[in-house]
């Protein structure tokens, strides 16, 4: 039931008194929270505000929201004139944010479903009442409250934190698995409250099952639990149990061993019941749950810095444009057609600069790529999918694929400079076997590949030679001093359940040598010693922890002697030894040199008086209610003294398969490896040699604790060999030395000394020191070197979370490291493929789409900047708002395919040539140089596009295709072609994914163009534009010319880089294409020697294992809690009666067993994948549930074509481009020559006429000068200079005339032109253009409709048809339905009777042509068509009525008569481009003939010239190792 938050808060920090049994009171639990848990982030009412807040944590979303608001303010205020509609940005921003919100919502919905599944599980609860005073009932987990007594069977999960009251285990001992809580799969020993176990389980030998008796006695139990307030500590707990039995009060203290936590599972215990003490949010597991820290990828930091640079560039362009506008504003303010008469500048310069700065800042906002983050998320997701699906990183034995928990770090794997690795379980298998022993100095056993101890016969022989006392004392410690449990597996065989693999290996070794550990109870342990049974009484156990580094057992043998048996680490055991014999140190050294983990064994005999005195201290510590753990440690310190050294054990932890080769590859990739281990220095040194970390030719230095550690560090730094000096150095440092270095503040000096070493091994380091070392290297410089930490245990979590990238190995030390990691793999050898293949691929892919995205947006922005020079600096956008919005939608498909599936080299090549990895390690694909190169490329490409566009305008004007809308759409098409070409050029692998993406991009473009230009009701300004543009040959010429120019530029530049500065990837591709990959890239000088490593894959002994056991199987009858009493089972053995769970099974009669659900710990981290299964190897018959699919797509083995640039490709591209340029140039030239035209300039500024005469020649035809200043009517006799065949197009041109000026072009009521009522007319049309001085409505309104060109032209005797069907006017306007009867309206024919008639209205073609504004700063429009031929030399009389005012504008008016179109400039540019291609082809041949490089071979180093600027390796035969580790 719901609890109030106030009540929860009031009781969360108070000690709890919980009555039990007969004195239980349900009302006492009302003030505590319920048992419902919630891992979700949102509720239905908080989802929208919270997820919106999260979205605005991203800087890009904030930026574009700010831009959208600026646009909106600009559209609805006078301070800022936004030239781009606010919805053009919002239409992209909102879907992007919405998609992220939906993903967050779906993730949280999964959490809600998981929470619901967990909270709805069933639990058995003991209730008071019923026929027998007590009965069992089932409750949902969410309905459990504090004080409830719940009952569990083996293998069931605890629904809350409970104090166990009784169980089937002897003396109240039970076992739990805490894998869901702390990731450790080893079982933990717990105990019931002593007094409660004694009271409830005090049954008779022939009575009912023990569980039945205990449940019945619960009804008469009069007790109360007193427990501490809820806390996060899972290792500490204090409380007490008070029982009133027949008037006698008894109190027993409670410790952490008496608290079972939610999320743990009951193991190897038939049944248990206990009282709930903490529920829901107060349980230890919920209080300790936390999110994995969010890590930002290095490339994301680079992008953020790049965006700051982009922001600065955007501000600079805005400032420049604003200054240009303000400095020329007066000239445009005086133009009568742009601003109403009398409109003057009244604002100050500063306010005008600020207002226009914001206007241009909005215009250039596309410089910041709005789609970059969305593209990165999609590519990151796909890259993570490929990592998880890689069958070569799938472990068959564990059924464990690779897992990705942080998708944003996939490309980070390609930039690793440092690897920090744990040893045990990471480099080794964590399969422990006792290999060597030293008994009183006598050494037995050898390290062999055979499983088990190899010299049992030698031990027995030495024992029979009079050394029985020494051997038995040694084996006695191994077989007796431990906490191992004897269990049975599914096959019924006996096996050992150990808290640590080391302990299991020692007990197994003792068994092989004749001391067979058989069973144990709470206070005894049974041993079969050479087939003679012997029982030891356990008086006390001092447990192991990381601080004590030892454990001891106080036991009494069958002979009555009391011994303290101790085993522990060498340093702590020597400190407590009565005497340290010489053989001990020698044995430790020898075992360590063999790479074995060592333990020292000792013992001490105690007299009865000392035993009793210590037991009093021990019992008092056990019963202590406060500081119990500290008192127990103090008690152990008191007795663990004056130990007699008995022997030394050497345990082998075998190397994992492939570890030496993997380390060799990683070192060849230039990655520095740091191994951080808790082993001795000698052990770590030996492991270093066996794993190829260390080699014989290395300069190995050791840093140990010393009096002058500063001097030692200086000596290390000054004498260590660096790779540049022809050698490698390694540093070995101890944990004590690190503590000393830290305490005296010499971390920087230590880092300097270690930086010259390719390998660092730190020994005897704690988890905290591991994290400190990672942080030290990580923060050593700016930018930070990318670090990776890999480990498999809970002690590796701090360094995994501290590193840039954390990798968890799903080994045998639990799931804690995997749950805290960013990536999870099953074997260390998979790290080679994870970094060298996936990491490198993903880094290069990510860099490509980042640079491409910035390049694409830079081109668009530069085009807008260029266009301001042709639009009077008014800020007119070259593209409409809809086209602006479509760029991201159309262009992101191909680059996403590149970011997902591009591969510059194959996986095999990447592994065989590890030095390729330096590309990412040195950041060669994304840096300042690459950004500058990208900006220069964007400048060149945008200049090419703009040049072709401006040159083509004349021809387009003649075809009436040069309007602002049609030409903007044409440039948009050329940009799409160029950018898709660019995506193709930077892509190396062409597969069906890329080809499909390219096709989708073009199909999206076609669909957008057709739909956008076919909806007059929505987009009247562009209606029919696309259909008209594609009919013009210039459109297709530009569609070929623009990409071909880009090809020419990119190909030649790439060829020069390939020829003179090839990198290793280029050479490998060349070799691959020739089919003869050479070995010149392999390191032959410093290739570490391949040593036979002991990376055995033998399974451990089948008689013991760590991990979780299966449930105890049983077969029981059924009954109901309210039914008849369970009958006595007669003379069943006591063990079987104690384990009888018939009472619990009866409760579930007729009901299906609840399906196991995921644990809370799993759900709490369900944002990511797990790393696979744990435990022992799966049976061969079991299906591989997590094995990835073997499709070509998931394995990245799709059929593909590998693109590799070479001389032949460059020549083919340049020659093909040159031929096409020449063909298009000649076609344009011939077309221009076949056309004929002449011009008549009839009005111009006075200074224009100076020296002009009556005519002048031009390459485009003769220009006749016939002045006719407005307002007047003139007649001129003209001799036709060339033959003109009908139909002859008549055009007029006013230059300059800014129809593309923003205030002018935006002052059009398009709905009026469609014959509809335009509600936006009062907004787009200012008052002077909407209403006459007499108060009449102007129709149509707007600046453009009230400044129509109204000069007239007539040729005497030859009619000019101004409504001819041959006029290149494809648009149609419509008069309103009430035209022309609507009263009080000033119609167009009334204002401009020479332009249109009453019958035509706004349907006049002259008016339609005028209303389609020109792209550039001139008004060139069709006037009419002459249907009669004009012959050369024919005399005609031209009548001109000049009424259109241009004198104040300083403009020129021209009349053009033409047959066809002429564009000699475009022809010359195309021919020049063809000639340039020829020159480039000649250059390529010249380079090849004079100093050509042989394909696949590096260019020899030139004297006095270095290629280091490119940061690439120089591939001579003697420097490969130097360059790979530079």
mmCIF file of C-alpha atoms in Angstrom, residues 391-549:
data_model
loop_
_atom_site.group_PDB
_atom_site.id
_atom_site.type_symbol
_atom_site.label_atom_id
_atom_site.label_comp_id
_atom_site.label_asym_id
_atom_site.label_seq_id
_atom_site.Cartn_x
_atom_site.Cartn_y
_atom_site.Cartn_z
ATOM 1 C CA UNK A 391 31.498 -14.035 -34.173
ATOM 2 C CA UNK A 392 35.275 -13.796 -33.840
ATOM 3 C CA UNK A 393 34.734 -12.167 -30.430
ATOM 4 C CA UNK A 394 32.176 -14.755 -29.321
ATOM 5 C CA UNK A 395 33.256 -17.270 -26.681
ATOM 6 C CA UNK A 396 31.690 -20.668 -27.294
ATOM 7 C CA UNK A 397 32.543 -22.043 -23.870
ATOM 8 C CA UNK A 398 30.764 -19.318 -21.946
ATOM 9 C CA UNK A 399 28.145 -18.607 -24.634
ATOM 10 C CA UNK A 400 29.281 -15.013 -24.308
ATOM 11 C CA UNK A 401 29.419 -12.465 -27.136
ATOM 12 C CA UNK A 402 30.991 -9.068 -26.861
ATOM 13 C CA UNK A 403 28.779 -6.431 -25.286
ATOM 14 C CA UNK A 404 28.584 -2.665 -25.641
ATOM 15 C CA UNK A 405 27.253 -0.582 -22.785
ATOM 16 C CA UNK A 406 28.447 2.834 -23.980
ATOM 17 C CA UNK A 407 27.750 3.149 -27.686
ATOM 18 C CA UNK A 408 29.275 6.614 -27.868
ATOM 19 C CA UNK A 409 32.723 5.172 -27.152
ATOM 20 C CA UNK A 410 33.021 2.782 -30.114
ATOM 21 C CA UNK A 411 35.295 5.144 -32.033
ATOM 22 C CA UNK A 412 37.251 5.783 -28.840
ATOM 23 C CA UNK A 413 38.561 2.226 -29.193
ATOM 24 C CA UNK A 414 40.594 3.398 -32.178
ATOM 25 C CA UNK A 415 42.528 6.040 -30.227
ATOM 26 C CA UNK A 416 43.919 4.131 -27.253
ATOM 27 C CA UNK A 417 47.408 5.179 -26.149
ATOM 28 C CA UNK A 418 47.551 3.381 -22.796
ATOM 29 C CA UNK A 419 46.107 0.050 -21.662
ATOM 30 C CA UNK A 420 45.851 -0.674 -17.950
ATOM 31 C CA UNK A 421 45.257 -4.356 -17.348
ATOM 32 C CA UNK A 422 44.586 -6.514 -14.351
ATOM 33 C CA UNK A 423 46.432 -9.829 -14.343
ATOM 34 C CA UNK A 424 44.407 -12.453 -12.500
ATOM 35 C CA UNK A 425 41.387 -13.468 -14.546
ATOM 36 C CA UNK A 426 42.245 -10.968 -17.264
ATOM 37 C CA UNK A 427 45.594 -12.128 -18.595
ATOM 38 C CA UNK A 428 45.176 -15.421 -16.793
ATOM 39 C CA UNK A 429 42.264 -17.860 -16.716
ATOM 40 C CA UNK A 430 41.599 -17.600 -12.965
ATOM 41 C CA UNK A 431 41.760 -21.402 -12.974
ATOM 42 C CA UNK A 432 43.886 -22.128 -9.940
ATOM 43 C CA UNK A 433 45.870 -25.324 -9.498
ATOM 44 C CA UNK A 434 48.349 -26.227 -6.809
ATOM 45 C CA UNK A 435 51.570 -26.906 -8.716
ATOM 46 C CA UNK A 436 54.433 -26.670 -6.233
ATOM 47 C CA UNK A 437 54.812 -26.926 -2.485
ATOM 48 C CA UNK A 438 57.657 -26.305 -0.094
ATOM 49 C CA UNK A 439 57.360 -28.348 3.133
ATOM 50 C CA UNK A 440 59.940 -27.245 5.658
ATOM 51 C CA UNK A 441 62.191 -26.285 2.772
ATOM 52 C CA UNK A 442 61.695 -29.463 0.743
ATOM 53 C CA UNK A 443 60.209 -28.545 -2.650
ATOM 54 C CA UNK A 444 57.831 -30.820 -4.550
ATOM 55 C CA UNK A 445 56.050 -30.486 -7.870
ATOM 56 C CA UNK A 446 56.731 -28.939 -11.226
ATOM 57 C CA UNK A 447 54.808 -26.561 -13.454
ATOM 58 C CA UNK A 448 53.469 -28.814 -16.195
ATOM 59 C CA UNK A 449 50.612 -28.768 -18.661
ATOM 60 C CA UNK A 450 48.982 -31.727 -16.942
ATOM 61 C CA UNK A 451 46.160 -30.786 -14.568
ATOM 62 C CA UNK A 452 46.657 -31.191 -10.846
ATOM 63 C CA UNK A 453 49.668 -31.627 -8.591
ATOM 64 C CA UNK A 454 52.423 -33.541 -10.366
ATOM 65 C CA UNK A 455 54.519 -34.936 -7.474
ATOM 66 C CA UNK A 456 52.125 -36.730 -5.121
ATOM 67 C CA UNK A 457 54.407 -39.742 -5.089
ATOM 68 C CA UNK A 458 57.363 -37.605 -4.059
ATOM 69 C CA UNK A 459 55.449 -36.182 -1.092
ATOM 70 C CA UNK A 460 54.401 -39.657 0.047
ATOM 71 C CA UNK A 461 57.917 -40.998 -0.327
ATOM 72 C CA UNK A 462 59.395 -38.134 1.698
ATOM 73 C CA UNK A 463 56.700 -38.634 4.367
ATOM 74 C CA UNK A 464 57.685 -42.262 4.739
ATOM 75 C CA UNK A 465 61.319 -41.256 5.161
ATOM 76 C CA UNK A 466 60.680 -39.963 8.674
ATOM 77 C CA UNK A 467 59.087 -36.666 7.725
ATOM 78 C CA UNK A 468 55.511 -37.567 8.599
ATOM 79 C CA UNK A 469 55.259 -34.758 11.135
ATOM 80 C CA UNK A 470 56.251 -32.065 8.618
ATOM 81 C CA UNK A 471 54.042 -33.388 5.826
ATOM 82 C CA UNK A 472 50.982 -33.901 8.016
ATOM 83 C CA UNK A 473 51.335 -30.451 9.581
ATOM 84 C CA UNK A 474 51.438 -28.933 6.079
ATOM 85 C CA UNK A 475 48.485 -30.917 4.732
ATOM 86 C CA UNK A 476 46.527 -30.370 7.935
ATOM 87 C CA UNK A 477 46.504 -26.625 7.328
ATOM 88 C CA UNK A 478 45.423 -27.125 3.723
ATOM 89 C CA UNK A 479 42.587 -29.522 4.580
ATOM 90 C CA UNK A 480 41.293 -27.903 7.776
ATOM 91 C CA UNK A 481 41.915 -24.118 7.708
ATOM 92 C CA UNK A 482 39.376 -22.987 5.127
ATOM 93 C CA UNK A 483 35.718 -22.158 4.588
ATOM 94 C CA UNK A 484 35.125 -24.477 1.624
ATOM 95 C CA UNK A 485 31.767 -26.307 1.505
ATOM 96 C CA UNK A 486 31.116 -29.814 0.238
ATOM 97 C CA UNK A 487 28.165 -30.014 -2.155
ATOM 98 C CA UNK A 488 26.912 -32.265 -4.917
ATOM 99 C CA UNK A 489 26.498 -31.306 -8.544
ATOM 100 C CA UNK A 490 23.651 -32.240 -10.873
ATOM 101 C CA UNK A 491 25.174 -35.646 -11.503
ATOM 102 C CA UNK A 492 25.348 -36.402 -7.788
ATOM 103 C CA UNK A 493 29.132 -36.150 -7.613
ATOM 104 C CA UNK A 494 30.832 -34.471 -4.700
ATOM 105 C CA UNK A 495 32.363 -31.076 -5.399
ATOM 106 C CA UNK A 496 33.779 -28.211 -3.437
ATOM 107 C CA UNK A 497 32.174 -24.771 -3.198
ATOM 108 C CA UNK A 498 34.907 -22.261 -2.415
ATOM 109 C CA UNK A 499 34.799 -18.581 -1.569
ATOM 110 C CA UNK A 500 37.898 -18.094 -3.728
ATOM 111 C CA UNK A 501 39.585 -20.183 -6.423
ATOM 112 C CA UNK A 502 42.820 -20.260 -4.406
ATOM 113 C CA UNK A 503 41.124 -21.937 -1.446
ATOM 114 C CA UNK A 504 39.507 -24.499 -3.695
ATOM 115 C CA UNK A 505 42.867 -25.288 -5.311
ATOM 116 C CA UNK A 506 44.511 -25.824 -1.911
ATOM 117 C CA UNK A 507 41.773 -28.170 -0.672
ATOM 118 C CA UNK A 508 41.899 -30.072 -3.972
ATOM 119 C CA UNK A 509 45.673 -30.327 -3.697
ATOM 120 C CA UNK A 510 45.448 -31.684 -0.142
ATOM 121 C CA UNK A 511 42.944 -34.254 -1.352
ATOM 122 C CA UNK A 512 45.356 -35.434 -4.050
ATOM 123 C CA UNK A 513 48.072 -35.840 -1.415
ATOM 124 C CA UNK A 514 45.910 -37.947 0.910
ATOM 125 C CA UNK A 515 44.085 -35.491 3.137
ATOM 126 C CA UNK A 516 40.507 -35.649 1.857
ATOM 127 C CA UNK A 517 38.173 -33.020 3.238
ATOM 128 C CA UNK A 518 34.781 -34.773 3.528
ATOM 129 C CA UNK A 519 32.235 -32.580 5.293
ATOM 130 C CA UNK A 520 31.716 -29.886 7.859
ATOM 131 C CA UNK A 521 29.180 -28.603 10.335
ATOM 132 C CA UNK A 522 29.021 -25.324 12.139
ATOM 133 C CA UNK A 523 31.567 -26.473 14.741
ATOM 134 C CA UNK A 524 33.374 -29.419 13.183
ATOM 135 C CA UNK A 525 35.098 -30.593 10.050
ATOM 136 C CA UNK A 526 35.607 -34.205 8.933
ATOM 137 C CA UNK A 527 38.818 -35.316 7.227
ATOM 138 C CA UNK A 528 39.731 -38.606 5.590
ATOM 139 C CA UNK A 529 43.473 -38.818 6.256
ATOM 140 C CA UNK A 530 44.960 -41.696 4.306
ATOM 141 C CA UNK A 531 41.658 -43.577 4.629
ATOM 142 C CA UNK A 532 41.412 -42.838 8.344
ATOM 143 C CA UNK A 533 38.560 -40.597 9.451
ATOM 144 C CA UNK A 534 39.360 -37.749 11.775
ATOM 145 C CA UNK A 535 37.165 -34.953 13.076
ATOM 146 C CA UNK A 536 38.382 -31.529 14.116
ATOM 147 C CA UNK A 537 36.373 -29.272 16.375
ATOM 148 C CA UNK A 538 36.303 -25.702 15.120
ATOM 149 C CA UNK A 539 36.624 -23.261 18.012
ATOM 150 C CA UNK A 540 36.890 -20.068 15.991
ATOM 151 C CA UNK A 541 37.570 -18.716 12.518
ATOM 152 C CA UNK A 542 39.291 -15.431 11.744
ATOM 153 C CA UNK A 543 38.163 -14.653 8.214
ATOM 154 C CA UNK A 544 40.199 -13.255 5.346
ATOM 155 C CA UNK A 545 39.864 -9.692 4.105
ATOM 156 C CA UNK A 546 41.966 -7.411 1.935
ATOM 157 C CA UNK A 547 43.391 -5.638 4.957
ATOM 158 C CA UNK A 548 44.425 -8.732 6.948
ATOM 159 C CA UNK A 549 45.547 -10.734 3.880
#
